[in-house]
């Protein structure tokens, strides 16, 4: 293995081609926030931010300001009233929560789902409703014996608990049976906190334990994988954001401030599948690793037509219109003033990915996008267009806008149909992206390219020898490895060449882009460097197909 | 096309198909009692067996039915039973012309919670909203935990109609939606000297009781 921290010899001329702002996929009109989540993590890692400061940093009033701007200050106050309403609800339910706790202590062995009214959506074993494949798989996992080696040997455990040590979520096994384990975690954290210090991670028994304290929650990952502490922290941050997307930070903190021992699962009931699905995606989808969004490769004229169609259906208070197909972004139309953070968009992707209920009918749901505004909900009209793979989300601040947005969607569908855009999207999805062969570099097997200025990335479809599930997972681990090496806080690298037994990998990070490329194991450093320069030229040539460079605005 | 206070839309072509009346029906009740299954049975005549797909937020579907020669379009809201979606569902209560309130006859708690649902209806829904209490999963006789008499009494105390349904066998499913549609149509077409249409009486005459019931 050879690491070259500097610029490789003989490539200076080639490098001149890639000026900042002109690297492939660069755009001066970003539609996504491009701050690096890694920097943010550094902030968390290095600066002892007092809890209050963290809270201020999290909460913002974007939604209230949109409401005020469009309807005057009175309505903005209504948003506040709604929050109080919720609070009352919570107080009422927390009383019930306490009652059920009493029952629980009496019937320790009985499943919690049987005793708490609002968790009855979780069917118990005797339920006649057999779960659907994916969900059934999850259910089995929840019933796993926590004393078995199968449970202990899972590659990555994730736990969520309250600051009081109450279990909220476990990726594997029933969290009710993990009360004492979570108690130990809480004890460890508060012991270290007592000494005016923070517990970050423990390495023991071939496992890494990573702790993320986000008052009023504690998130813990326990891994047998080789992911770095930073990568795991980033993953825990996504999990935390997923919780916020259901509750909002305001509600979460209010509930747990009023009652420290509140059982948060009452409010999170039915969302375990979103957490489960998120963790599965994190283990296979590079967008989380890169904090970037993948766009559906599409002819730029088609993409523009789609953008115009959405733009022309604009109505008041529509903040974002997002068109997604097959976990890839087709287009994102936004109110001029507001941009989305990729981490928020990941939550949207996860929402669609985790539930099949959206395919059946038009849906209307509240969703909090924590980077956009952790204090309140946006309301999303979600519909698959004309039974295609394309799913349209219309986000607004007004919860009464369902019918306006339904009409807006009809208009968009009409326009898209007229220009045959839905067929074009279906074709692009069915085609499965583009092939690495198109680039015309013989030894190049696969690559991932992220344009930093747009927070978008592109990658060809996975082909032999990465067709099998195990091989895909191994390749993903290799990408994770190169990623953590180049981003190592103590010793960051600009370029890295790694030769393994089954492939050679090149990682290259500049101010404008990140590139990871996979070659056959016999490729030399020189060959690889020449190849990636050719690759950059190819991406530049294709950039309007691979990226959204001119995002539409309302 | 105009909408009056109880959400009734007259003659129009929402969504492309033609109809004489349109009304909004909302399915409510605890999570897992079978709201989506009931709706899918009514709309597509199918039973969603082998799957539990919990609704996220509110789902929206249309179906046009024929009531004595008139086309009535039902705009049906299928709500998520979970507590955290309540504030959104409340917002749409007052637009609803009819509420189908479901519980699961094999789940005692879902029945106990009906009182809370009824008070929620009083708080948020329109005064002249049609409410129908439905005891779903009535085909599961051996696991039944709620007696029919209990449910009938509860419905009577609250002045609402009660029926036992089964999304699996289809028992009373169409009737529950058709009764709502008929009620709307009668409200719209009744001449002043005609008697009022009573949904409860209509349902009591028409409904079938689950066979092989051991209670």
XYZ file of C-alpha atoms in Angstrom:
769
model
C 0.000 0.000 0.000
C 1.338 3.421 -0.824
C -0.024 6.690 0.402
C 0.958 9.834 -1.444
C -0.014 12.829 0.610
C 1.150 15.323 -2.025
C 0.275 15.894 -5.635
C 1.416 12.974 -7.722
C 4.394 13.478 -9.999
C 3.799 14.315 -13.600
C 0.181 15.242 -13.224
C 0.612 18.971 -12.650
C -0.324 19.768 -16.223
C -3.419 17.654 -16.076
C -4.315 19.122 -12.745
C -4.374 22.591 -14.238
C -7.415 21.527 -16.204
C -9.375 21.253 -13.030
C -9.731 24.790 -11.790
C -11.865 25.471 -8.798
C -15.410 26.133 -9.843
C -14.826 24.338 -13.101
C -14.457 20.831 -11.810
C -17.050 18.441 -13.192
C -20.477 18.975 -11.691
C -19.627 22.375 -10.220
C -22.391 24.931 -10.102
C -22.818 28.440 -8.805
C -26.505 27.807 -8.142
C -26.510 25.243 -5.400
C -29.893 23.902 -4.359
C -28.423 21.934 -1.490
C -26.471 23.174 1.492
C -22.869 22.177 1.024
C -21.452 22.479 4.500
C -19.574 19.330 5.278
C -21.099 17.288 8.023
C -17.625 16.175 8.957
C -16.723 19.722 9.898
C -19.774 19.806 12.051
C -18.705 16.625 13.744
C -15.321 18.142 14.405
C -17.168 20.890 16.132
C -18.887 18.342 18.298
C -15.714 16.432 18.875
C -13.407 19.274 19.688
C -15.424 22.045 21.183
C -17.147 21.484 24.439
C -20.325 23.203 23.427
C -22.502 23.759 26.459
C -25.844 22.085 26.108
C -27.733 25.341 25.796
C -25.570 26.478 22.932
C -26.179 23.229 21.105
C -29.876 23.793 21.459
C -29.752 27.250 20.013
C -27.712 25.993 17.148
C -30.306 23.372 16.416
C -33.483 25.328 16.617
C -34.264 27.943 14.053
C -37.458 29.639 13.029
C -37.469 29.090 9.277
C -40.997 27.727 9.151
C -42.413 30.495 11.330
C -40.725 33.082 9.148
C -42.197 31.578 5.966
C -45.646 31.611 7.509
C -45.204 35.189 8.647
C -43.946 36.309 5.291
C -46.887 34.844 3.457
C -49.770 35.457 5.757
C -48.729 38.034 8.316
C -47.593 37.763 11.919
C -50.937 36.544 13.262
C -50.638 33.193 11.520
C -47.105 32.769 12.690
C -48.489 32.929 16.192
C -50.888 30.167 15.292
C -47.932 27.947 14.649
C -46.972 28.631 18.224
C -50.435 27.760 19.464
C -50.269 24.489 17.667
C -47.110 23.695 19.531
C -48.892 24.333 22.816
C -51.697 22.091 21.722
C -49.227 19.324 21.185
C -47.766 19.957 24.584
C -51.150 19.444 26.182
C -51.574 16.228 24.307
C -48.258 15.067 25.531
C -49.033 15.882 29.131
C -52.224 13.947 28.924
C -50.541 10.978 27.353
C -47.628 11.031 29.735
C -50.040 10.290 32.538
C -51.258 7.259 30.669
C -47.662 6.394 30.053
C -47.037 6.244 33.768
C -49.948 3.963 34.321
C -48.690 1.552 31.762
C -45.264 1.636 33.357
C -46.802 0.342 36.533
C -48.338 -2.494 34.615
C -45.054 -3.240 33.006
C -43.293 -3.701 36.289
C -45.967 -6.145 37.338
C -45.885 -8.148 34.176
C -42.290 -8.033 33.221
C -42.540 -10.867 30.782
C -45.505 -9.540 28.867
C -44.736 -7.725 25.680
C -45.004 -4.028 25.964
C -47.110 -3.803 22.830
C -49.928 -5.503 24.666
C -50.093 -3.052 27.511
C -49.585 0.360 26.002
C -52.592 1.564 24.022
C -50.795 3.368 21.284
C -48.268 0.764 20.519
C -50.827 -1.679 19.373
C -49.954 -0.993 15.838
C -47.053 -3.301 16.497
C -48.758 -6.608 15.933
C -47.839 -9.257 18.438
C -46.993 -12.834 17.653
C -50.556 -14.041 17.782
C -51.754 -11.417 15.366
C -53.347 -12.803 12.273
C -51.617 -10.201 10.199
C -48.411 -11.720 9.043
C -45.915 -9.036 8.241
C -44.717 -8.316 4.805
C -41.302 -9.616 3.851
C -39.171 -6.687 4.793
C -41.176 -5.856 7.826
C -41.384 -9.511 8.784
C -37.622 -9.716 8.737
C -37.433 -6.819 11.096
C -39.962 -8.362 13.406
C -37.973 -11.542 13.765
C -34.985 -9.433 14.602
C -36.966 -7.746 17.336
C -37.771 -11.109 18.867
C -34.174 -12.207 18.916
C -32.831 -13.587 22.159
C -30.433 -11.003 23.508
C -28.442 -13.684 25.304
C -27.720 -15.558 22.094
C -24.477 -15.296 20.183
C -26.465 -14.342 17.078
C -27.534 -11.165 18.803
C -24.067 -10.410 20.159
C -22.428 -11.016 16.805
C -24.396 -8.509 14.756
C -21.956 -6.247 12.982
C -23.483 -3.003 14.080
C -25.780 -2.393 16.982
C -27.468 0.942 17.450
C -29.243 1.985 20.621
C -31.213 5.069 21.534
C -31.955 5.886 25.144
C -33.122 8.906 27.043
C -30.765 10.828 29.297
C -32.510 9.130 32.188
C -31.437 5.781 30.727
C -34.853 4.689 29.459
C -34.678 2.467 26.369
C -36.124 4.007 23.212
C -34.815 1.920 20.342
C -32.550 -0.997 19.599
C -31.677 -2.080 16.080
C -31.743 -5.737 17.095
C -33.713 -7.388 19.866
C -36.538 -5.980 21.910
C -35.404 -2.847 23.699
C -37.506 -3.796 26.714
C -35.143 -6.617 27.422
C -32.171 -4.264 27.210
C -33.097 -2.103 30.167
C -30.048 -3.087 32.192
C -27.646 -2.758 29.254
C -28.902 0.730 28.516
C -28.657 1.507 32.215
C -24.965 0.639 32.048
C -24.491 2.908 29.030
C -26.189 5.756 30.805
C -24.080 5.143 33.909
C -20.851 5.198 31.895
C -21.780 8.476 30.275
C -22.862 10.207 33.447
C -19.813 8.913 35.335
C -17.512 10.535 32.808
C -19.681 13.657 32.663
C -19.370 13.906 36.425
C -15.647 14.442 35.965
C -16.417 17.343 33.594
C -15.505 15.211 30.645
C -17.239 13.537 27.728
C -17.256 9.902 26.775
C -16.615 9.590 23.040
C -15.702 6.001 22.392
C -14.412 2.789 23.873
C -12.535 0.087 22.029
C -12.833 -3.279 23.727
C -13.375 -6.920 22.876
C -12.894 -6.353 19.151
C -15.662 -3.775 19.129
C -15.886 -0.026 18.933
C -18.429 1.696 21.153
C -19.294 5.192 20.000
C -21.426 7.556 22.054
C -23.303 10.589 20.809
C -24.971 12.697 23.460
C -27.676 14.909 22.008
C -29.704 16.052 24.990
C -32.265 14.805 25.806
C -31.160 11.681 23.912
C -28.166 9.383 24.020
C -27.238 7.390 20.930
C -24.795 4.503 21.004
C -23.281 2.402 18.233
C -21.469 -0.851 18.946
C -19.567 -2.170 15.934
C -17.431 -5.006 14.761
C -16.809 -3.171 11.472
C -13.798 -1.081 10.582
C -15.631 2.175 10.277
C -13.981 5.142 11.938
C -15.308 6.882 14.992
C -16.181 9.893 12.852
C -18.090 7.805 10.333
C -20.053 6.165 13.130
C -20.785 9.515 14.719
C -22.098 10.767 11.412
C -24.355 7.702 11.210
C -25.648 8.292 14.713
C -26.358 11.873 13.721
C -28.525 10.609 10.859
C -30.380 8.377 13.311
C -30.884 11.328 15.624
C -32.207 13.384 12.706
C -34.629 10.589 11.868
C -36.053 10.815 15.390
C -36.371 14.584 15.021
C -38.113 14.216 11.669
C -40.926 12.415 13.470
C -41.134 14.595 16.570
C -39.348 17.916 15.951
C -36.708 19.006 18.395
C -39.151 21.319 20.174
C -41.532 18.512 20.966
C -38.783 16.091 21.909
C -37.137 18.448 24.361
C -40.435 19.650 25.779
C -41.667 16.136 26.436
C -38.517 14.945 28.109
C -38.020 18.170 30.028
C -41.490 17.987 31.540
C -41.134 14.315 32.381
C -37.652 12.928 32.491
C -38.893 9.340 32.653
C -41.390 9.639 29.783
C -41.469 6.610 27.519
C -40.684 8.193 24.176
C -41.740 5.077 22.320
C -45.317 6.173 22.776
C -44.712 9.061 20.438
C -42.381 7.162 18.158
C -44.757 4.194 17.835
C -44.760 2.786 14.311
C -41.557 4.509 13.254
C -39.140 1.724 14.170
C -39.259 0.606 10.550
C -37.923 3.979 9.440
C -34.999 3.673 11.837
C -34.371 0.067 10.781
C -34.505 1.008 7.119
C -32.253 4.026 7.622
C -29.587 1.874 9.270
C -29.757 -0.637 6.418
C -29.400 2.152 3.852
C -26.459 3.641 5.734
C -24.691 0.286 5.409
C -25.004 0.190 1.625
C -25.682 3.609 0.157
C -22.729 5.979 -0.322
C -24.929 9.082 -0.114
C -24.846 8.905 3.675
C -21.097 8.459 3.775
C -20.585 11.413 1.436
C -23.437 13.598 2.716
C -24.410 14.018 -0.896
C -27.369 13.243 -3.109
C -27.399 11.023 -6.169
C -29.191 12.337 -9.232
C -30.959 10.195 -11.786
C -28.915 10.435 -14.994
C -31.239 12.169 -17.416
C -30.951 14.124 -20.624
C -30.613 17.771 -19.619
C -33.453 18.906 -21.903
C -35.798 16.397 -20.257
C -34.706 17.545 -16.829
C -35.269 21.174 -17.794
C -38.745 20.396 -19.108
C -39.575 18.667 -15.831
C -38.265 21.664 -13.928
C -40.369 24.086 -15.986
C -43.473 21.936 -15.578
C -43.104 22.036 -11.818
C -42.258 25.731 -11.797
C -45.339 26.634 -13.776
C -47.637 24.886 -11.293
C -46.314 27.023 -8.475
C -48.737 28.016 -5.769
C -48.370 30.210 -2.731
C -46.677 28.630 0.280
C -45.197 25.761 -1.689
C -41.666 25.680 -0.287
C -40.102 22.677 -2.009
C -41.155 20.370 -4.811
C -39.019 17.250 -4.941
C -39.205 14.611 -7.651
C -37.555 11.311 -6.784
C -37.270 8.068 -8.728
C -35.580 4.891 -7.560
C -33.763 6.570 -4.658
C -32.338 9.200 -6.960
C -33.168 12.841 -7.302
C -34.821 13.850 -10.569
C -35.276 17.477 -9.729
C -35.757 19.815 -6.802
C -37.626 23.072 -7.176
C -37.414 25.463 -4.245
C -38.485 28.826 -2.980
C -35.709 31.191 -3.907
C -34.618 31.921 -0.364
C -34.414 28.417 0.974
C -32.043 25.566 0.364
C -32.182 22.014 1.565
C -29.428 20.152 3.332
C -28.549 16.732 1.883
C -29.082 15.217 5.342
C -32.703 16.380 5.213
C -33.122 14.976 1.747
C -31.778 11.648 3.006
C -34.657 11.543 5.468
C -37.088 12.042 2.607
C -35.459 9.241 0.608
C -35.616 7.000 3.652
C -39.281 7.804 4.186
C -40.173 6.696 0.659
C -37.842 3.735 0.782
C -39.164 2.363 4.066
C -42.872 2.415 3.361
C -44.926 0.878 0.602
C -48.045 2.725 1.704
C -47.303 5.737 -0.517
C -47.641 3.715 -3.711
C -51.293 2.981 -3.001
C -52.705 6.466 -2.571
C -51.886 10.129 -2.268
C -50.600 10.840 1.207
C -50.410 13.836 3.459
C -47.921 13.763 6.275
C -46.145 16.083 8.669
C -42.369 15.848 8.497
C -39.662 17.784 10.289
C -36.499 18.416 8.319
C -34.121 19.191 11.184
C -31.443 21.011 9.202
C -34.106 23.192 7.619
C -35.973 23.881 10.846
C -35.864 21.557 13.813
C -38.635 23.463 15.570
C -41.578 22.657 13.349
C -43.193 20.450 10.768
C -43.431 20.878 7.064
C -46.396 19.136 5.485
C -45.795 16.881 2.537
C -48.170 15.824 -0.210
C -46.714 12.574 -1.506
C -47.832 10.823 -4.662
C -46.430 8.445 -7.212
C -47.116 9.980 -10.606
C -49.412 8.004 -12.834
C -48.366 4.632 -11.375
C -44.788 5.242 -12.408
C -41.570 5.018 -10.423
C -41.507 8.771 -10.038
C -42.638 10.128 -6.713
C -43.477 13.771 -6.220
C -43.288 15.466 -2.843
C -44.781 18.908 -2.396
C -43.764 20.518 0.865
C -45.547 23.407 2.473
C -45.840 25.081 5.865
C -49.635 25.054 5.922
C -51.287 21.870 7.124
C -54.601 22.753 5.479
C -53.241 22.829 1.923
C -53.896 19.231 0.902
C -56.439 19.990 -1.799
C -54.510 22.919 -3.247
C -51.453 20.719 -3.509
C -53.490 17.848 -4.965
C -54.598 20.204 -7.735
C -51.069 21.465 -8.160
C -49.924 17.871 -8.597
C -52.619 17.234 -11.231
C -51.335 20.191 -13.202
C -47.769 18.977 -12.983
C -48.763 15.473 -14.110
C -50.669 16.908 -17.049
C -47.651 18.911 -18.191
C -45.238 16.042 -17.658
C -47.468 13.711 -19.641
C -47.785 16.189 -22.457
C -44.017 16.261 -22.807
C -43.612 12.499 -22.244
C -41.422 13.139 -19.230
C -42.841 10.351 -17.091
C -41.910 7.793 -19.752
C -38.443 9.299 -19.892
C -38.060 8.883 -16.138
C -39.349 5.310 -16.286
C -36.884 4.530 -19.047
C -33.997 6.044 -17.103
C -34.927 4.014 -14.024
C -35.341 0.792 -16.003
C -32.008 1.365 -17.696
C -30.336 1.167 -14.295
C -28.054 4.153 -14.735
C -24.940 4.134 -16.888
C -22.145 1.634 -17.292
C -18.551 2.111 -16.353
C -17.647 0.917 -19.862
C -19.011 4.175 -21.300
C -16.065 6.023 -19.802
C -13.719 3.968 -21.966
C -11.032 3.185 -19.404
C -10.236 -0.487 -19.602
C -9.117 -1.229 -16.070
C -11.634 1.007 -14.293
C -14.204 -1.104 -12.456
C -16.260 1.442 -10.596
C -16.064 4.956 -9.217
C -17.844 7.488 -7.022
C -17.469 11.168 -7.771
C -18.811 13.889 -5.488
C -19.002 17.507 -6.534
C -18.571 19.469 -3.315
C -20.109 22.724 -4.514
C -23.426 21.022 -5.294
C -23.364 18.184 -2.718
C -24.241 15.736 -5.484
C -22.482 12.551 -6.450
C -22.537 10.141 -9.336
C -21.584 6.502 -9.720
C -22.075 3.937 -12.491
C -24.078 0.779 -11.910
C -22.306 -2.050 -10.130
C -21.170 -4.741 -12.534
C -19.068 -7.875 -12.325
C -17.220 -8.654 -10.116
C -19.534 -6.706 -7.823
C -22.830 -8.333 -8.690
C -23.168 -10.535 -5.625
C -24.483 -9.071 -2.418
C -21.375 -10.047 -0.450
C -19.077 -8.494 -3.017
C -21.092 -5.298 -3.046
C -20.864 -5.111 0.710
C -17.111 -5.709 0.547
C -16.678 -2.995 -2.060
C -18.699 -0.603 0.045
C -16.436 -1.367 2.988
C -13.432 -0.608 0.792
C -14.920 2.761 -0.131
C -15.544 3.420 3.547
C -11.941 2.530 4.294
C -10.462 4.853 1.662
C -12.908 7.559 2.713
C -11.850 7.389 6.338
C -8.170 7.393 5.436
C -8.369 10.515 3.291
C -10.591 12.231 5.836
C -8.602 11.212 8.877
C -8.661 14.312 11.090
C -5.194 13.649 12.477
C -3.598 13.003 9.101
C -5.754 14.025 6.178
C -4.614 12.926 2.731
C -5.188 14.607 -0.579
C -4.614 11.534 -2.599
C -4.270 7.923 -1.657
C -3.544 4.785 -3.625
C -4.350 1.498 -1.958
C -3.537 -1.874 -3.451
C -5.483 -4.751 -1.980
C -5.562 -8.415 -2.926
C -8.677 -8.076 -5.059
C -8.607 -4.495 -6.289
C -6.641 -1.272 -6.250
C -8.323 1.917 -5.116
C -7.576 5.541 -5.592
C -8.988 8.254 -3.370
C -8.520 11.903 -4.308
C -9.866 14.897 -2.443
C -9.563 18.496 -3.601
C -11.400 21.644 -2.562
C -13.873 21.037 -5.373
C -14.470 17.314 -5.454
C -13.957 13.880 -3.948
C -13.193 10.981 -6.242
C -12.911 7.305 -5.391
C -12.033 4.889 -8.153
C -11.658 1.110 -8.221
C -9.224 -0.719 -10.519
C -8.090 -4.282 -11.010
C -5.503 -5.384 -8.438
C -2.633 -5.105 -10.901
C -3.156 -1.444 -11.731
C -0.205 0.767 -10.881
C -0.351 4.203 -9.352
C 0.641 5.851 -12.644
C -2.034 4.005 -14.592
C -4.614 4.933 -11.992
C -3.710 8.604 -12.006
C -3.827 8.855 -15.766
C -7.129 7.035 -15.704
C -8.795 9.328 -13.195
C -7.725 12.383 -15.158
C -9.400 10.877 -18.192
C -12.373 10.059 -15.992
C -12.667 13.661 -14.809
C -12.784 14.822 -18.413
C -15.505 12.303 -19.165
C -17.571 13.427 -16.161
C -17.118 17.048 -17.218
C -18.414 16.180 -20.658
C -21.441 14.393 -19.173
C -22.054 16.762 -16.298
C -25.433 18.035 -17.479
C -26.710 14.493 -17.639
C -25.250 13.353 -14.323
C -25.885 16.404 -12.147
C -28.495 19.063 -11.564
C -26.548 22.199 -12.384
C -29.333 24.645 -13.021
C -31.954 23.904 -10.375
C -35.362 25.523 -10.905
C -36.767 28.027 -8.426
C -40.242 29.283 -7.644
C -68.494 23.611 -8.250
C -69.052 24.806 -4.726
C -68.460 23.331 -1.323
C -70.792 23.991 1.554
C -69.947 23.900 5.230
C -70.114 20.158 5.704
C -67.773 19.454 2.881
C -70.398 18.375 0.393
C -69.512 19.194 -3.149
C -72.251 19.258 -5.762
C -72.023 18.161 -9.352
C -68.550 18.311 -10.684
C -65.802 16.351 -12.236
C -63.047 16.229 -9.650
C -60.355 13.902 -10.859
C -61.972 13.334 -14.237
C -65.010 11.178 -13.464
C -68.496 12.652 -13.358
C -70.773 12.531 -10.381
C -73.847 14.169 -8.877
C -72.651 14.527 -5.316
C -69.332 14.232 -3.554
C -68.630 13.762 0.099
C -65.682 13.251 2.341
C -65.479 10.158 4.453
C -62.806 9.671 7.066
C -61.667 6.395 8.567
C -60.496 6.730 12.141
C -59.583 4.445 15.027
C -56.551 2.972 16.758
C -53.599 1.803 14.800
C -53.854 -1.759 13.491
C -57.651 -2.140 13.639
C -57.878 -2.559 9.865
C -58.813 0.849 8.467
C -56.728 0.504 5.331
C -57.848 -3.097 4.826
C -61.499 -2.082 5.072
C -60.958 0.641 2.520
C -59.060 -1.558 0.096
C -61.791 -4.189 0.384
C -64.397 -1.570 -0.501
C -62.415 0.083 -3.245
C -60.761 -2.867 -4.953
C -62.664 -5.834 -3.542
C -59.429 -7.355 -2.329
C -58.103 -8.321 1.070
C -54.599 -7.228 1.952
C -53.630 -10.551 3.460
C -50.177 -11.322 4.671
C -49.156 -7.754 5.095
C -49.155 -5.077 7.698
C -48.407 -1.776 6.071
C -49.067 0.947 8.545
C -50.378 4.136 7.026
C -48.111 7.137 7.348
C -50.025 10.376 7.849
C -53.231 10.451 5.810
C -53.933 8.608 2.560
C -56.511 9.795 0.112
C -58.617 7.742 -2.335
C -61.736 8.310 -4.439
C -64.563 6.005 -5.358
C -67.752 6.796 -7.215
C -70.784 4.718 -6.219
C -74.265 4.478 -7.616
C -77.083 5.271 -5.182
C -80.564 4.834 -6.665
C -79.418 6.142 -10.015
C -77.274 9.014 -8.731
C -73.526 9.017 -8.838
C -72.009 9.789 -5.459
C -68.320 10.373 -5.241
C -66.745 9.352 -1.970
C -63.470 11.050 -1.177
C -62.055 8.781 1.445
C -59.404 9.793 3.965
C -57.552 6.901 5.483
C -55.776 8.121 8.585
C -52.850 6.754 10.544
C -53.942 5.570 13.973
C -50.811 6.670 15.737
C -50.988 9.443 18.235
C -48.352 11.607 16.613
C -50.489 12.170 13.537
C -53.474 13.381 15.519
C -52.857 17.085 15.000
C -52.967 16.577 11.230
C -56.065 14.412 11.275
C -57.847 16.885 13.563
C -57.318 19.555 10.967
C -59.339 17.566 8.445
C -62.124 16.410 10.781
C -64.352 19.366 10.239
C -64.378 18.884 6.473
C -65.683 15.363 6.817
C -69.276 14.498 6.061
C -68.979 11.042 7.566
C -66.653 9.331 9.985
C -66.213 5.592 10.081
C -64.878 4.818 13.541
C -63.255 1.410 13.716
C -62.138 -0.897 16.458
C -60.876 -4.453 16.361
C -63.177 -6.987 18.034
C -60.125 -9.063 18.951
C -58.372 -6.131 20.592
C -60.004 -5.010 23.808
C -57.957 -1.837 24.126
C -59.029 -0.573 20.716
C -62.622 -0.834 21.965
C -61.855 0.849 25.288
C -60.359 3.759 23.341
C -63.603 4.363 21.427
C -64.846 6.753 24.122
C -61.772 8.910 23.646
C -62.346 8.870 19.896
C -65.972 9.901 20.348
C -65.016 12.878 22.514
C -62.447 13.831 19.912
C -65.200 13.754 17.286
C -67.358 16.038 19.430
C -64.472 18.416 19.779
C -63.300 18.654 16.197
C -65.932 17.403 13.782
C -68.935 19.107 12.289
C -72.170 18.870 14.313
C -74.139 17.089 11.597
C -71.395 14.605 10.787
C -72.546 11.018 10.282
C -70.673 8.663 12.583
C -70.710 4.918 12.247
C -69.051 2.549 14.681
C -67.554 -0.522 13.047
C -66.296 -3.607 14.867
C -63.813 -5.011 12.403
C -62.163 -8.447 12.145
C -65.487 -10.054 13.077
C -64.504 -13.189 11.160
C -62.005 -14.054 13.886
C -64.585 -15.584 16.186
C -62.217 -17.604 18.348
C -60.111 -14.580 19.252
C -62.966 -12.205 19.865
C -62.609 -10.118 23.027
C -65.416 -7.607 22.548
C -69.024 -8.808 22.753
C -71.421 -7.537 20.143
C -73.911 -6.485 22.835
C -71.287 -4.283 24.497
C -70.494 -2.515 21.272
C -74.179 -2.121 20.443
C -74.783 -0.569 23.846
C -71.882 1.821 23.470
C -73.156 2.875 20.055
C -76.664 3.341 21.362
C -75.462 5.445 24.305
C -73.701 7.717 21.853
C -76.519 7.755 19.344
C -74.532 6.237 16.532
C -74.993 3.243 14.253
C -73.076 0.020 14.858
C -72.109 -2.800 12.536
C -69.701 -5.671 12.618
C -67.457 -5.838 9.594
C -64.783 -8.042 8.175
C -62.360 -6.747 5.600
C -61.355 -10.370 5.102
C -64.779 -11.787 4.195
C -66.249 -8.495 3.038
C -69.083 -8.637 5.583
C -70.943 -5.293 5.741
C -68.012 -3.451 4.172
C -69.893 -2.106 1.161
C -72.916 -1.402 3.310
C -70.956 0.871 5.635
C -69.804 3.083 2.781
C -73.079 2.860 0.860
C -75.098 3.879 3.923
C -72.959 6.974 4.230
C -73.394 7.767 0.561
C -77.134 7.200 0.783
C -77.387 9.475 3.784
C -75.718 12.230 1.849
C -77.882 11.738 -1.170
C -81.058 11.796 0.945
C -79.928 14.955 2.697
C -79.490 16.611 -0.663
C -82.629 15.415 -2.383
C -85.168 15.132 0.447
C -88.284 17.192 -0.062
C -89.451 19.135 3.017
C -92.462 16.920 3.689
C -90.605 13.633 3.373
C -89.339 11.859 6.487
C -85.646 12.201 7.293
C -83.408 9.377 6.297
C -82.100 7.607 9.365
C -78.764 5.980 8.868
C -79.094 3.929 12.050
C -82.396 2.390 11.057
C -81.187 1.780 7.537
C -78.098 0.023 8.766
C -80.028 -2.016 11.315
C -82.293 -3.321 8.569
C -79.578 -4.077 6.096
C -76.698 -5.370 8.130
C -75.777 -9.002 8.317
C -74.482 -10.579 11.472
C -71.336 -12.621 11.427
C -72.116 -16.307 11.222
C -70.804 -18.812 13.697
C -70.535 -16.205 16.383
C -70.019 -17.847 19.746
C -71.335 -14.964 21.820
